[in-house]
mmCIF file of C-alpha atoms in Angstrom:
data_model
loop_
_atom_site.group_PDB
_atom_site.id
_atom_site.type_symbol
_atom_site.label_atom_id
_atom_site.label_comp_id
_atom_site.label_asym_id
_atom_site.label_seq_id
_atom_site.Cartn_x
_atom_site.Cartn_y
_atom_site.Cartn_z
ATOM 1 C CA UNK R 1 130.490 73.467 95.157
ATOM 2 C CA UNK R 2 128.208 75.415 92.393
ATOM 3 C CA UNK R 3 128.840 78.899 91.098
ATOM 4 C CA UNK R 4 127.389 81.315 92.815
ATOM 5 C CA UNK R 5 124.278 82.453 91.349
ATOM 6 C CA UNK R 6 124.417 86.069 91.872
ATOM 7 C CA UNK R 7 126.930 88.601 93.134
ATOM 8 C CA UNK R 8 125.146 91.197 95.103
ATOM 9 C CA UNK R 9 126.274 94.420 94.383
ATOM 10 C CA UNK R 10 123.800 96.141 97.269
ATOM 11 C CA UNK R 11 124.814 99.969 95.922
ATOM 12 C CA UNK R 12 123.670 99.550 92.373
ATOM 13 C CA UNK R 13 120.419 97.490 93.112
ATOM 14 C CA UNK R 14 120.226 99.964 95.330
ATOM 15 C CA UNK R 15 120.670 102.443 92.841
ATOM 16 C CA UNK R 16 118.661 100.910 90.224
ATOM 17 C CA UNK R 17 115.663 100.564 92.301
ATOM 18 C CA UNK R 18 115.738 104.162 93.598
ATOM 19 C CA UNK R 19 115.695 105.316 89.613
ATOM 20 C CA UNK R 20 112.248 103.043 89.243
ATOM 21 C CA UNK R 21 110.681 103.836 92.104
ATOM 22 C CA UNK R 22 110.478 107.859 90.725
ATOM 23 C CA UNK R 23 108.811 108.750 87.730
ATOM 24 C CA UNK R 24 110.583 108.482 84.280
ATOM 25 C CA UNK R 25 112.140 111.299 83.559
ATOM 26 C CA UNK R 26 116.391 110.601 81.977
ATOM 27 C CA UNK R 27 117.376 108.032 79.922
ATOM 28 C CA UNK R 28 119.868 105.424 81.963
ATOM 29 C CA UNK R 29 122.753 104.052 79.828
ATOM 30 C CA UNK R 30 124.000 100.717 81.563
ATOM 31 C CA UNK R 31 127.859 100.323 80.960
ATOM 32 C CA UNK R 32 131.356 98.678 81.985
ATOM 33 C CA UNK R 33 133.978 96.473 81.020
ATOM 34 C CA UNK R 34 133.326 93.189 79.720
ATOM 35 C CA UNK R 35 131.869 90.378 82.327
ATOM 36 C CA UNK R 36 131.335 92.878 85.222
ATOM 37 C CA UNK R 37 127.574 91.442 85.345
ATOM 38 C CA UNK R 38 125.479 94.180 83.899
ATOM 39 C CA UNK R 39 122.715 92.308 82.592
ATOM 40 C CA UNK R 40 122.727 89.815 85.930
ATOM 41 C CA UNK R 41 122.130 92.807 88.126
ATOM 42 C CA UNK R 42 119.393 94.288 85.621
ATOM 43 C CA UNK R 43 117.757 90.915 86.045
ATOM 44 C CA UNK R 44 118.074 90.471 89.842
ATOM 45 C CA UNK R 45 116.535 93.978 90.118
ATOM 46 C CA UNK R 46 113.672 93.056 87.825
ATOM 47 C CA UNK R 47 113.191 89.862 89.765
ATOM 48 C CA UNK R 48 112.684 91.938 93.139
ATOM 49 C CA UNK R 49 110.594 94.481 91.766
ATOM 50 C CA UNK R 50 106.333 94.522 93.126
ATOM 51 C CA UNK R 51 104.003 93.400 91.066
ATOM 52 C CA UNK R 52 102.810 96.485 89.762
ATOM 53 C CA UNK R 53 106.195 96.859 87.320
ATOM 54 C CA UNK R 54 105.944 95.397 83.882
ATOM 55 C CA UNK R 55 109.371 94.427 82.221
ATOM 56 C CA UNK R 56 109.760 94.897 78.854
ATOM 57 C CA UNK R 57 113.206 93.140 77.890
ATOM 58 C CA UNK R 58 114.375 93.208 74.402
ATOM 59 C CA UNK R 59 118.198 91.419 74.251
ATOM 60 C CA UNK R 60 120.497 92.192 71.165
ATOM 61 C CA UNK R 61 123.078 90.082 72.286
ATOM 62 C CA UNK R 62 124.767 87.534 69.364
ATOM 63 C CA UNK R 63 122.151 88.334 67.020
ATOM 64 C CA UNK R 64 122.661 89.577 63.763
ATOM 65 C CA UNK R 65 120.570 92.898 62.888
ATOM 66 C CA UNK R 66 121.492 94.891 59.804
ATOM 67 C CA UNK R 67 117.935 95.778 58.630
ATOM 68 C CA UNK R 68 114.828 97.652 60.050
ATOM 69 C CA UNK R 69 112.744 93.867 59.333
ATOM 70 C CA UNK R 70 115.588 92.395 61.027
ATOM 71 C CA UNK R 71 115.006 94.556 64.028
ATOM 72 C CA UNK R 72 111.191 94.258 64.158
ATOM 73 C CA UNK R 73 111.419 90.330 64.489
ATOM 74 C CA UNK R 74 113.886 91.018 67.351
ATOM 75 C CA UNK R 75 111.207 93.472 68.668
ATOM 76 C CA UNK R 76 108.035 92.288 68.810
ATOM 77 C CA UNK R 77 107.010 88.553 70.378
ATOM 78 C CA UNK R 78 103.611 87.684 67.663
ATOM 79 C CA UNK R 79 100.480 86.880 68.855
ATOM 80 C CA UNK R 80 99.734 84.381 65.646
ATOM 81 C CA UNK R 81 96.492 84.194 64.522
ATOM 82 C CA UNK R 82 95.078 87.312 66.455
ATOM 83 C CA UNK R 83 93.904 90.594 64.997
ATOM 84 C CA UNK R 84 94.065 94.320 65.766
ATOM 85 C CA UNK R 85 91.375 93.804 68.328
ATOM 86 C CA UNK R 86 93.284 91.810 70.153
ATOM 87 C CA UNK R 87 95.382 94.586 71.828
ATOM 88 C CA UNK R 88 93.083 95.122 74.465
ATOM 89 C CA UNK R 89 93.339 91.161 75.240
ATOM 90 C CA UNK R 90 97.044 91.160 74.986
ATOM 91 C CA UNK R 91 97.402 94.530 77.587
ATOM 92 C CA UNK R 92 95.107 92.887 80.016
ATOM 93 C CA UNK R 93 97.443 89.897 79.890
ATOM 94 C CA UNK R 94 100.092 91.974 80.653
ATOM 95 C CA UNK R 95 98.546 93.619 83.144
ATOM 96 C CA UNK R 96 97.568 90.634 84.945
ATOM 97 C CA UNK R 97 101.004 89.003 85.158
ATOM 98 C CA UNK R 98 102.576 92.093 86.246
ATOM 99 C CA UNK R 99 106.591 91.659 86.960
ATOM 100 C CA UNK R 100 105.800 88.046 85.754
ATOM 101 C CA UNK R 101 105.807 88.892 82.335
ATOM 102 C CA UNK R 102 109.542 88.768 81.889
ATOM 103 C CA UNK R 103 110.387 85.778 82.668
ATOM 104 C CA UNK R 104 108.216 84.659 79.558
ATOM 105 C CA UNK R 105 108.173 87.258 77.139
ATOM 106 C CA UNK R 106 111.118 86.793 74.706
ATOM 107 C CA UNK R 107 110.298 90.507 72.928
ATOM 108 C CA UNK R 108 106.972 92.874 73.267
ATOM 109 C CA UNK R 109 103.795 91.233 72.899
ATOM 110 C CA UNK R 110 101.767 91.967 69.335
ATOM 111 C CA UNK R 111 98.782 90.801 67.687
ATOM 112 C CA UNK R 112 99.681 89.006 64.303
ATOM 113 C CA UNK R 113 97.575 91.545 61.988
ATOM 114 C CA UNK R 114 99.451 94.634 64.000
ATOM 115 C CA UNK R 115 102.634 92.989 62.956
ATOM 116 C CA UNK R 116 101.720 92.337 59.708
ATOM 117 C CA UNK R 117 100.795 96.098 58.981
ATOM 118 C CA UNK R 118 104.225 97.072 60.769
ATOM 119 C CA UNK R 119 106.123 95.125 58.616
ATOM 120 C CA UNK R 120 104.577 95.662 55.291
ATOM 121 C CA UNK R 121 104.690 99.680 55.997
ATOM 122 C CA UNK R 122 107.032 102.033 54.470
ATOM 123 C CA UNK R 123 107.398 104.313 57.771
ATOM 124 C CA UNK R 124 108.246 100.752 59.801
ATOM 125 C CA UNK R 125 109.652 102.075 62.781
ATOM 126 C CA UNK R 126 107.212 105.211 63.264
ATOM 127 C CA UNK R 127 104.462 102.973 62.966
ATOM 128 C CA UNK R 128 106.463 100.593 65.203
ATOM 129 C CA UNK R 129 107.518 103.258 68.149
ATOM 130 C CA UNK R 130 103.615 104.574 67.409
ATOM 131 C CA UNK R 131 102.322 101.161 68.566
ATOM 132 C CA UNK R 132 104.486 100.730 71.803
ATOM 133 C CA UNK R 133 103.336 104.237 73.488
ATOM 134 C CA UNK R 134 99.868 103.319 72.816
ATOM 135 C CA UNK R 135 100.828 100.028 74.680
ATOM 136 C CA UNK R 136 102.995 101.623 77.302
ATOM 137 C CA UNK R 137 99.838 104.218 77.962
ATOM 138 C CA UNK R 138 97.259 101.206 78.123
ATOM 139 C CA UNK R 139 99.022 99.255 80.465
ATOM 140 C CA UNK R 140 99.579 102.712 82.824
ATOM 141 C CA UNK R 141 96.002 103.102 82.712
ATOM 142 C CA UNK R 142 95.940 99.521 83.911
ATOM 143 C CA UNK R 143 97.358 100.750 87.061
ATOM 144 C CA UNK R 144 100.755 99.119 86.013
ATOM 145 C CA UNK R 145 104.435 100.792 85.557
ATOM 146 C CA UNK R 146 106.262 99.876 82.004
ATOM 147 C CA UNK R 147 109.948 99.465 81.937
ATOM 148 C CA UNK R 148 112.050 98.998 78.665
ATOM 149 C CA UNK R 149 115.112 97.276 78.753
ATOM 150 C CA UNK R 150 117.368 97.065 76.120
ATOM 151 C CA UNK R 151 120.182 94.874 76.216
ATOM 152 C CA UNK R 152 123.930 95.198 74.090
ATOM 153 C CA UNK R 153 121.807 98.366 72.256
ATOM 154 C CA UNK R 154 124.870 98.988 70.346
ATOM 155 C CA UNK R 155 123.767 95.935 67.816
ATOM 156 C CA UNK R 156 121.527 98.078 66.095
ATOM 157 C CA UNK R 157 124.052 101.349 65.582
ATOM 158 C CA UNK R 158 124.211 100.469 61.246
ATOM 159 C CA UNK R 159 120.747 100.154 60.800
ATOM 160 C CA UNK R 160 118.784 102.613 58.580
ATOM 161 C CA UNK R 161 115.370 103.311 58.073
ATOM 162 C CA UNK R 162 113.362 103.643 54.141
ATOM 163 C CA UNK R 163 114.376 107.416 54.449
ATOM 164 C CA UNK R 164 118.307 106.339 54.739
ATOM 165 C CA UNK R 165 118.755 107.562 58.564
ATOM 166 C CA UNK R 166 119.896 105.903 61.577
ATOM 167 C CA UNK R 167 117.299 103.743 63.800
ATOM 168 C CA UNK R 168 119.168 104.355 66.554
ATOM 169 C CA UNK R 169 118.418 108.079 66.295
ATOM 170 C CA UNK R 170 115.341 108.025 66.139
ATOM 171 C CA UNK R 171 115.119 105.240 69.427
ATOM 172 C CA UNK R 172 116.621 107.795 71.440
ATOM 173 C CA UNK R 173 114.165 110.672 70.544
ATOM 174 C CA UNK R 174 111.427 107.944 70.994
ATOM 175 C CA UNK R 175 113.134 107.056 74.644
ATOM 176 C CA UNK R 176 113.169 110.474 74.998
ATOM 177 C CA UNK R 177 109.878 111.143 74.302
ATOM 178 C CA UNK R 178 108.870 108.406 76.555
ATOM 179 C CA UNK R 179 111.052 109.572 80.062
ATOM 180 C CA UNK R 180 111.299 113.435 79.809
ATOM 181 C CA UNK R 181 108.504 114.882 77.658
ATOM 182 C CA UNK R 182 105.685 112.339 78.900
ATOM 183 C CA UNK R 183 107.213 110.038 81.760
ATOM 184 C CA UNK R 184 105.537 106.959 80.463
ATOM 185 C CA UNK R 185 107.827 104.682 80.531
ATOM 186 C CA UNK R 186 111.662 103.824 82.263
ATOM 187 C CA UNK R 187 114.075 103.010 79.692
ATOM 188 C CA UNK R 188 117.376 101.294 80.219
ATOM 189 C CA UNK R 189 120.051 100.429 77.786
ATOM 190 C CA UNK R 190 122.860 98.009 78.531
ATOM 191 C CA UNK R 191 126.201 97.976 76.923
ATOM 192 C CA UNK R 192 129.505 96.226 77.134
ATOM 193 C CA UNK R 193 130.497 98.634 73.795
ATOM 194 C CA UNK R 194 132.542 101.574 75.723
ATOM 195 C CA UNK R 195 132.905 103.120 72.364
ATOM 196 C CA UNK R 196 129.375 103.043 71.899
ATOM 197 C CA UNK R 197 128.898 104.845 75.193
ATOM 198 C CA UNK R 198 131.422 107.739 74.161
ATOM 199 C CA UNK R 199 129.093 108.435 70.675
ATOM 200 C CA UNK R 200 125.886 108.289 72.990
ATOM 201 C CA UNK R 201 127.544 110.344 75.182
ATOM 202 C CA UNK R 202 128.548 113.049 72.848
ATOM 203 C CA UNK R 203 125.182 112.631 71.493
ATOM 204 C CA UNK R 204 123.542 116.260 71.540
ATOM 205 C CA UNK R 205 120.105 115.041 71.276
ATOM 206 C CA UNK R 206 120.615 112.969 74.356
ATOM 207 C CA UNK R 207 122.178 115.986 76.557
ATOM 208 C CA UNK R 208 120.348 116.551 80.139
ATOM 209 C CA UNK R 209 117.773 113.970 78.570
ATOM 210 C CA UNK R 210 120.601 110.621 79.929
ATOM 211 C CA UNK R 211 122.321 109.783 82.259
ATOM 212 C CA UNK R 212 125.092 107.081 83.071
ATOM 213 C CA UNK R 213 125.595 104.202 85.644
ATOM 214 C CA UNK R 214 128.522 102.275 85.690
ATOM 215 C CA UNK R 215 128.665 98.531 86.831
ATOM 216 C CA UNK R 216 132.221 97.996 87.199
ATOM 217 C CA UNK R 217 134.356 95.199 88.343
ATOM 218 C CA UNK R 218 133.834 94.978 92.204
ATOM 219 C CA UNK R 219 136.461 96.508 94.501
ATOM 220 C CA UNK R 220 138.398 94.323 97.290
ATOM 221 C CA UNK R 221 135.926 94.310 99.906
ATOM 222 C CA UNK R 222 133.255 93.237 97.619
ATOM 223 C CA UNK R 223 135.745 90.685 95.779
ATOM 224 C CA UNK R 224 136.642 89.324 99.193
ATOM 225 C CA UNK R 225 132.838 87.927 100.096
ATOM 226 C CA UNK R 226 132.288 87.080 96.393
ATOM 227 C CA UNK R 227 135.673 84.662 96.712
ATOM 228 C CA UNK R 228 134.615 83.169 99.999
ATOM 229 C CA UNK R 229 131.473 82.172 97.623
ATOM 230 C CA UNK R 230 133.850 80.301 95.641
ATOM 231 C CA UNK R 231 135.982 79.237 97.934
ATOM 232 C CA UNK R 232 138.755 80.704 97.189
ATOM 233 C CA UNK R 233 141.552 80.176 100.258
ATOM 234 C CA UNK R 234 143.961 82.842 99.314
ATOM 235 C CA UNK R 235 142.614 86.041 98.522
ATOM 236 C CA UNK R 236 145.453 88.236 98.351
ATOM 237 C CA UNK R 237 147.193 85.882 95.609
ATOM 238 C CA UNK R 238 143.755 86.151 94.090
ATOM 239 C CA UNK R 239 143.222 89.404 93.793
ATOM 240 C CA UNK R 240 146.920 89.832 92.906
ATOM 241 C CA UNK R 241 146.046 88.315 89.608
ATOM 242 C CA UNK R 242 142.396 88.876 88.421
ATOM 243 C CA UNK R 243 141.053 91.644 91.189
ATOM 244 C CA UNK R 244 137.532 92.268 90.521
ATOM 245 C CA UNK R 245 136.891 90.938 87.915
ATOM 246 C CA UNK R 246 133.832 88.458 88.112
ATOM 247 C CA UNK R 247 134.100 85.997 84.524
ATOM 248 C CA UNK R 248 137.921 85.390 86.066
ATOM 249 C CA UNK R 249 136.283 84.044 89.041
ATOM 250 C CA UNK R 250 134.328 82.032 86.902
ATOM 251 C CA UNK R 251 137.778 80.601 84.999
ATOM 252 C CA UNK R 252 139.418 80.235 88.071
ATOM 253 C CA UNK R 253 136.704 77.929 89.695
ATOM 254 C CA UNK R 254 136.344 75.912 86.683
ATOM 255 C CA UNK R 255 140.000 75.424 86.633
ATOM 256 C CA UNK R 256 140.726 75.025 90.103
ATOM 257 C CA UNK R 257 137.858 71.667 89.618
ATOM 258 C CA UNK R 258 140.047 69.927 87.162
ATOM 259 C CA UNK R 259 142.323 70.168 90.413
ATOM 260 C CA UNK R 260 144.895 72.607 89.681
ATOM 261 C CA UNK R 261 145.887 74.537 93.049
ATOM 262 C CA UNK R 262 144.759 78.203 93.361
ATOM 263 C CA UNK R 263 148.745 78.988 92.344
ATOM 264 C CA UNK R 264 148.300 77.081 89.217
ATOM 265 C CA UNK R 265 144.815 77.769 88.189
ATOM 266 C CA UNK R 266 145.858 81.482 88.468
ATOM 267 C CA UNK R 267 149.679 80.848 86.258
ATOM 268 C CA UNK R 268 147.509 78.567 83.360
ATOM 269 C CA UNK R 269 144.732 82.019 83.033
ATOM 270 C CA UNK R 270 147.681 83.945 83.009
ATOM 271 C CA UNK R 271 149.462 82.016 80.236
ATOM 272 C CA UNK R 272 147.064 81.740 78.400
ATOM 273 C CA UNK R 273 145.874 85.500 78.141
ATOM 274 C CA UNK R 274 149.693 86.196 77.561
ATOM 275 C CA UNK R 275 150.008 84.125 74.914
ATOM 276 C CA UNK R 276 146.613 85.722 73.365
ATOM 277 C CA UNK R 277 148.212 89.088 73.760
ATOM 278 C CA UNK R 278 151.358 87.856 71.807
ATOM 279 C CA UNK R 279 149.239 86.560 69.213
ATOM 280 C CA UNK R 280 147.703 90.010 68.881
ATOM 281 C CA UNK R 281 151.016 91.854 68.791
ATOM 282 C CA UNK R 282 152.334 89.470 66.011
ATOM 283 C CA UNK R 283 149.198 89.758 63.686
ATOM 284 C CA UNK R 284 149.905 93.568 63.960
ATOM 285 C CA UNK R 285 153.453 93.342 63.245
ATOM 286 C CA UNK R 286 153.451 90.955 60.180
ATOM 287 C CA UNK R 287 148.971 91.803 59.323
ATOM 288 C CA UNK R 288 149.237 95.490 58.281
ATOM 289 C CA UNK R 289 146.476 96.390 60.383
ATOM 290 C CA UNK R 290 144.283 99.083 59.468
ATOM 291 C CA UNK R 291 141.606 100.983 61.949
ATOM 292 C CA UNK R 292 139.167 103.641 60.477
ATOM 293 C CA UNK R 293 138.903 107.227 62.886
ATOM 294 C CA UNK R 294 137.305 110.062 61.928
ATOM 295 C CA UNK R 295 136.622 108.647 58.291
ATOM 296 C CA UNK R 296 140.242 107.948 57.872
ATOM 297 C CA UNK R 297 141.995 104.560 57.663
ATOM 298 C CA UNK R 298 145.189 104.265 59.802
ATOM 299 C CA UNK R 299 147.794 101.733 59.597
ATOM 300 C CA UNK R 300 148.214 100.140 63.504
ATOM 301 C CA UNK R 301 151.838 99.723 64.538
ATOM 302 C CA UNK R 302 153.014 97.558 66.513
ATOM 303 C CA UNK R 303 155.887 99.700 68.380
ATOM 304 C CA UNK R 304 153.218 102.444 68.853
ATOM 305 C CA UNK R 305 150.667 100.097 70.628
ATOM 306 C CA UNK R 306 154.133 98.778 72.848
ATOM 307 C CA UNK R 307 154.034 102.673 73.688
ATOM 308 C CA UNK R 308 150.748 102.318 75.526
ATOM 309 C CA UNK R 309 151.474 98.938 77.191
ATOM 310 C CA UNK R 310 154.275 100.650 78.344
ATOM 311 C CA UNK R 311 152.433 103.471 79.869
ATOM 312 C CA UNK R 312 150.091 101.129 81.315
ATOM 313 C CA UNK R 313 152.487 98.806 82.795
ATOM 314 C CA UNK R 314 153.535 101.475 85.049
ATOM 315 C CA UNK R 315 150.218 102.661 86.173
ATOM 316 C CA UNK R 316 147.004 100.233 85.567
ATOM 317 C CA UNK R 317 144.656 103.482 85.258
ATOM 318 C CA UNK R 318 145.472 106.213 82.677
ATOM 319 C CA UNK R 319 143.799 109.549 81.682
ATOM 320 C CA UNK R 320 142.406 109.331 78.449
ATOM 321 C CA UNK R 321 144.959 112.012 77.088
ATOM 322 C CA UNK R 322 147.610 110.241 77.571
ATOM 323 C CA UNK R 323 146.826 107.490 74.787
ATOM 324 C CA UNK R 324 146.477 108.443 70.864
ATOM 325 C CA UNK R 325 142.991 108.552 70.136
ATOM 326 C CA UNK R 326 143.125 106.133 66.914
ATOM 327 C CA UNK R 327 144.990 103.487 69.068
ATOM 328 C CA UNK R 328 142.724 104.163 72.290
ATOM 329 C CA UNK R 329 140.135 103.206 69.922
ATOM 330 C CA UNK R 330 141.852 100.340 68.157
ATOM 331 C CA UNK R 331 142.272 98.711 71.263
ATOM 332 C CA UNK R 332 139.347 99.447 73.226
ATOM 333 C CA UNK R 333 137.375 97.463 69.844
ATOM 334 C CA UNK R 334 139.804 94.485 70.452
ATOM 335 C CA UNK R 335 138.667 94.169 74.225
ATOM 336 C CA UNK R 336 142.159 95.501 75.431
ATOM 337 C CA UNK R 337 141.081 98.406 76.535
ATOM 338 C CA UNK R 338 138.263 99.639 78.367
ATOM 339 C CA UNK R 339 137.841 103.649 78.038
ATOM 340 C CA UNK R 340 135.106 104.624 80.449
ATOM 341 C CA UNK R 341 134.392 108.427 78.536
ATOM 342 C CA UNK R 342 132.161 109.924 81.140
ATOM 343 C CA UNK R 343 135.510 109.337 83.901
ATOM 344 C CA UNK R 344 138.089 110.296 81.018
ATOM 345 C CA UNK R 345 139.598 107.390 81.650
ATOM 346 C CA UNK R 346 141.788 104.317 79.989
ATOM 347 C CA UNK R 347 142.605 101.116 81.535
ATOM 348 C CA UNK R 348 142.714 97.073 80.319
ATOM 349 C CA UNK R 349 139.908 95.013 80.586
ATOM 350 C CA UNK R 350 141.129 93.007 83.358
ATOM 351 C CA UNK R 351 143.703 93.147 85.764
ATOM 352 C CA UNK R 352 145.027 89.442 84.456
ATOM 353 C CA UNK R 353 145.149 91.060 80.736
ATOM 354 C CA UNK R 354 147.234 93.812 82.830
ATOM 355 C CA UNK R 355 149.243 91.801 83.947
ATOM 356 C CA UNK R 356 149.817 90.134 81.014
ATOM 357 C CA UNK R 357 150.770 93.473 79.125
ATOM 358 C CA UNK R 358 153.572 94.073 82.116
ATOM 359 C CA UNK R 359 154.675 90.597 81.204
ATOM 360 C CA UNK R 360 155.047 91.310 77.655
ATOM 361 C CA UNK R 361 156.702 94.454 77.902
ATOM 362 C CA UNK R 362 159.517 93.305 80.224
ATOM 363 C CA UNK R 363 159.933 90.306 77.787
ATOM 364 C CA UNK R 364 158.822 87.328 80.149
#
């Protein structure tokens, strides 16, 4: 038996394909906890769409951007040996292949003489942002509907322009700009970064112009179908130990082929996520961690992070209040935690890393 290909979450696609079908007019911030499939139901949604949508997919993901030249590369897909007047050639490309376009384009199409100006000017990304609404507006008046997609956005957070301010910045006016002042274009960013999501969503720039959808690990009557696609035979003991979560479903088939039982396959993750967490604790104890907040560097202890796994022992979801900010935050950027900041609320990754902690804490 393969993995299944897809999990299909019918409410968000549903969701998702409600937001294209209008006009542009927020920007949509894609979040959850790690593995929950974000970017696999972005993609089945952009696979479904008509042919009149254009997908413009720009992924972040493992690459390493710390400059503006960094992020241009990343941005734009060159058209080599082509010049400026090759724009309108390039947009009726576009144009033609419709929805097809993603599945080829590996960043935004460019003549080689556009991208050589781009790169060689001192106001980089104005120029750059300049260039994609005059693409964006071309292919509209091609009769076809731009989306931009941007994938693990939070990549680019460091990265400053000539004048020493933050990209990032001014992408959001420029999303802004393109949604709810001139509804050109739909813009989506993706993120697995919750702490990411809780500076965008503080952001004042971004208030009434965003909005915030939340692709979390599936619930028990969704998990139950997706583990009858794996073949999984006991679904209470299942969900018992991993719940929702869909890159444990992944673990657990792989391990249940080296022929492990659904008992074992389950007691081996388990062990092994334990034994990670004890790792953690003991390179706090004996590492003198130390976590910047709010410009200030605080030493991590270990019996205050036992505090919070003893909180969350006794109840799996937590208000926000309840943990200290600096250690919320310490934990959440170690992929304990997962802090969902629209909800207000605090809980572990996964419901094997929560078990794990309830493990830990009683000393197993």
């Amino acid at each position: 038996m393969d993995i299944p290909e897809f999990v299909n979450r019918e409410k968000e696609i549903k969701e998702v394909k409600a937001i294209l079908s209008g006009r542009p007019n927020f920007v949509y911030f894609v979040y959850g906890p790690i593995n929950s499939g974000k970017t696999a139901l972005l993609m089945k949604v952009f696979e479904d769409l008509p042919e009149n949508y254009v997908v413009f997919y720009i992924n972040f993901r493992g690459l390493d951007v710390e400059r503006v030249e960094d992020l241009m590369k990343v941005l734009f897909d060159v058209e080599y040996g082509k010049g400026k007047e090759a724009i309108k050639e390039i947009v009726r490309e576009i144009v033609k292949e419709g929805s097809k376009v993603l599945k080829k384009a590996k960043g935004i199409p460019i003549p080689e003489k556009v991208f050589d100006y781009l790169f060689e000017s001192k106001r980089k990304t104005e120029d750059a942002f300049r260039y994609l609404e005059n693409l964006f507006s071309e292919v509209v008046e091609g009769g076809k509907r731009p989306i931009l997609v941007i994938d693990e956005l939070q990549v680019i957070k460091k990265v400053i322009n000539a004048t020493g301010q933050l990209v990032l910045n001014r992408l959001f006016n420029f999303m802004v700009r393109l949604t709810k002042e001139t509804h050109l274009c739909h813009c989506l960013c993706a993120t697995s970064d919750c702490l990411f999501i809780e500076d965008v969503y503080s952001n004042a720039r971004l208030e009434g112009r965003a909005k915030y959808l939340l692709v979390d690990d599936l619930d028990k009557e969704e998990a139950d179908r997706v583990y009858e696609g794996f073949g999984f035979e006991d679904k209470e003991l299942v969900w018992d130990y991993i719940g929702g979560k869909i890159g444990d479903m992944v673990s657990l088939f792989e391990e249940k082929k080296r022929g492990l039982s659904e008992k074992e396959a389950l007691e081996s993750m388990l062990k092994n996520e334990r034994a990670k967490l004890s790792d953690f604790l003991e390179k706090v104890e004996y590492g003198k961690k130390f976590f910047e907040y709010e410009g200030e560097k605080v030493k991590i202890e270990k019996e205050k992070i036992m505090d919070i796994f003893q909180i969350l022992s006794n109840n799996e979801i937590v208000k926000k209040e309840e943990i200290i900010p600096v250690y919320r935050n310490y934990l959440v950027s170690k992929n304990i935690l997962f802090y969902n900041p629209v909800e207000g609320t605090v809980r572990p990754q996964s419901r094997l890393l929560w078990r794990a902690i309830r493990e830990v804490i009683r000393g197993i």
